[in-house]
Amino acid sequence: MQVPSTSMHGEIVIRRAVARDVKRLTRLVRGSRAYEGQYAAMVAGYRVGPDYVEAHRVFVAVDADDGAGRVLGFYSLVLVPPELDLLFVADGMQGRGIGRLLVEHMKSEARAAGLDRVRVVSHPPAEGFYRSVGALPTGTVSANPPAVAWDRPELEFLIQ
């Protein structure tokens, strides 16, 4: 399913991720400036694999005007238990509405799957973004060293 949307830089299409996307998605995660410094260890060895894309609802936002199909961002919705597992927007594309577009798409997918809420365990610097797109705080997930050495905000989207 492709969902076109107009942005200030042309048309953005959200489509289901496929196996050929996994290297680009992995690079997007590992290269994210949001995970520099103290957060770098969390994504250093992270890999989005074809098995992950097959098992979950992973969608990518691409620039329809770019012949190479450049990935601008992506998200992953896990159905059981309902969770927004990943949401990344390319560093140079942040602040242009792509994250908001991905969240709206995720809510639509969750609704179609019959979900009434979707949990998010947020990267601490991203909490403000999630709140701005309607996620409600529900608590804190404690650190789990060595992989995650800091507490993280827990939020949820109510799907209506």
Coordinates of C-alpha atoms in Angstrom, one line a residue:
M1 CA 0.0 0.0 0.0
Q2 CA 1.4 3.4 -1.0
V3 CA 0.1 6.6 0.5
P4 CA 1.1 9.7 -1.3
S5 CA 1.4 13.0 0.5
T6 CA 2.6 16.3 -0.6
S7 CA 5.4 18.0 1.4
M8 CA 7.1 21.3 0.9
H9 CA 9.8 19.5 -1.2
G10 CA 7.6 17.4 -3.5
E11 CA 5.6 14.2 -3.0
I12 CA 6.4 11.8 -0.3
V13 CA 5.2 8.2 -0.7
I14 CA 4.8 5.8 2.3
R15 CA 5.1 2.2 1.2
R16 CA 5.7 -1.1 2.8
A17 CA 9.4 -1.9 3.4
V18 CA 10.9 -4.8 1.4
A19 CA 14.1 -6.8 1.8
R20 CA 16.1 -4.5 -0.5
D21 CA 15.5 -1.6 2.0
V22 CA 17.1 -3.2 5.0
K23 CA 20.6 -1.9 4.4
R24 CA 19.3 1.7 4.0
L25 CA 17.2 1.3 7.1
T26 CA 20.1 0.0 9.1
R27 CA 22.3 2.9 7.9
L28 CA 19.6 5.4 8.9
V29 CA 19.4 3.9 12.5
R30 CA 23.2 3.6 13.0
G31 CA 23.9 7.0 11.5
S32 CA 21.3 9.0 13.4
R33 CA 22.8 12.0 15.2
A34 CA 20.2 11.4 17.9
Y35 CA 22.3 8.4 19.0
E36 CA 25.7 10.1 19.2
G37 CA 27.6 10.4 22.4
Q38 CA 26.2 8.6 25.4
Y39 CA 23.5 6.9 23.2
A40 CA 25.9 5.5 20.6
A41 CA 26.2 2.1 22.1
M42 CA 22.5 1.4 21.8
V43 CA 22.6 1.4 17.9
A44 CA 26.2 0.6 17.2
G45 CA 25.5 -3.0 16.3
Y46 CA 21.8 -2.6 15.4
R47 CA 20.6 -4.2 12.2
V48 CA 17.2 -4.1 10.5
G49 CA 17.1 -7.4 8.8
P50 CA 14.9 -9.0 6.2
D51 CA 13.4 -11.2 8.8
Y52 CA 12.4 -8.2 10.9
V53 CA 10.8 -6.5 7.8
E54 CA 8.9 -9.7 7.1
A55 CA 7.6 -10.2 10.7
H56 CA 6.4 -6.6 11.4
R57 CA 4.7 -3.8 9.7
V58 CA 7.6 -1.7 8.5
F59 CA 6.9 1.3 6.3
V60 CA 9.2 3.7 4.6
A61 CA 8.7 7.3 3.5
V62 CA 10.4 7.9 0.1
D63 CA 10.8 10.9 -2.1
A64 CA 8.6 10.1 -5.1
D65 CA 10.6 12.6 -7.2
D66 CA 13.9 10.8 -6.5
G67 CA 14.6 8.1 -9.0
A68 CA 16.8 6.2 -6.5
G69 CA 13.9 6.1 -4.0
R70 CA 15.8 7.7 -1.2
V71 CA 14.5 6.7 2.2
L72 CA 13.5 9.8 4.2
G73 CA 12.3 7.9 7.2
F74 CA 10.6 4.8 8.4
Y75 CA 8.7 3.2 11.2
S76 CA 7.9 -0.3 12.5
L77 CA 4.6 -1.3 14.1
V78 CA 4.7 -4.5 16.2
L79 CA 1.2 -5.9 16.6
V80 CA 1.7 -8.2 19.6
P81 CA 2.1 -6.5 22.0
P82 CA 1.1 -3.3 20.2
E83 CA 4.2 -1.1 20.0
L84 CA 5.8 1.5 17.8
D85 CA 9.2 -0.2 17.9
L86 CA 11.2 2.1 15.6
L87 CA 10.6 5.5 14.1
F88 CA 13.5 7.3 12.4
V89 CA 13.7 10.3 10.1
A90 CA 16.9 11.0 8.2
D91 CA 18.9 13.7 9.9
G92 CA 18.7 16.2 7.0
M93 CA 15.0 15.7 6.6
Q94 CA 13.9 16.4 10.2
G95 CA 11.5 19.3 10.9
R96 CA 9.7 18.9 7.5
G97 CA 6.7 16.9 8.7
I98 CA 7.9 13.5 7.7
G99 CA 7.8 12.2 11.3
R100 CA 4.3 13.5 11.7
L101 CA 3.3 11.9 8.4
L102 CA 4.8 8.5 9.6
V103 CA 2.9 8.7 12.9
E104 CA -0.4 9.4 11.2
H105 CA 0.3 6.4 8.9
M106 CA 1.1 4.2 11.9
K107 CA -2.1 5.2 13.6
S108 CA -4.1 4.3 10.4
E109 CA -2.3 0.9 10.3
A110 CA -3.0 0.3 14.0
R111 CA -6.7 1.2 13.5
A112 CA -6.9 -1.2 10.5
A113 CA -5.4 -4.0 12.6
G114 CA -8.0 -3.4 15.3
L115 CA -5.6 -1.9 17.9
D116 CA -6.9 0.6 20.5
R117 CA -3.5 1.8 21.7
V118 CA 0.1 1.6 20.7
R119 CA 3.0 1.8 23.2
V120 CA 6.2 3.8 22.6
V121 CA 9.3 3.5 24.7
S122 CA 11.0 6.7 23.6
H123 CA 14.6 7.7 23.1
P124 CA 14.8 10.5 25.8
P125 CA 15.5 13.3 23.3
A126 CA 12.5 12.2 21.2
E127 CA 9.9 12.4 24.0
G128 CA 8.9 16.0 23.0
F129 CA 8.2 14.9 19.4
Y130 CA 6.0 12.0 20.5
R131 CA 4.0 14.3 22.8
S132 CA 3.6 16.8 20.0
V133 CA 2.0 14.2 17.8
G134 CA -0.4 13.0 20.4
A135 CA 1.3 10.4 22.5
L136 CA 0.4 10.4 26.2
P137 CA 3.0 9.7 29.0
T138 CA 2.3 6.5 30.9
G139 CA 5.5 6.1 32.9
T140 CA 9.2 5.4 32.7
V141 CA 11.1 2.2 31.6
S142 CA 14.1 1.7 33.8
A143 CA 17.6 1.4 32.4
N144 CA 18.7 -2.1 31.4
P145 CA 22.6 -2.0 31.2
P146 CA 24.7 -2.6 29.3
A147 CA 22.5 -2.1 26.2
V148 CA 20.5 0.8 27.6
A149 CA 22.1 2.7 30.4
W150 CA 19.4 5.3 31.0
D151 CA 15.7 5.4 31.9
R152 CA 13.4 6.0 29.0
P153 CA 10.0 7.7 28.8
E154 CA 7.0 5.4 28.1
L155 CA 4.1 6.8 26.2
E156 CA 1.1 5.5 24.3
F157 CA -1.0 6.6 21.4
L158 CA -4.7 6.0 21.8
I159 CA -6.1 4.8 18.5
Q160 CA -9.6 6.0 17.7

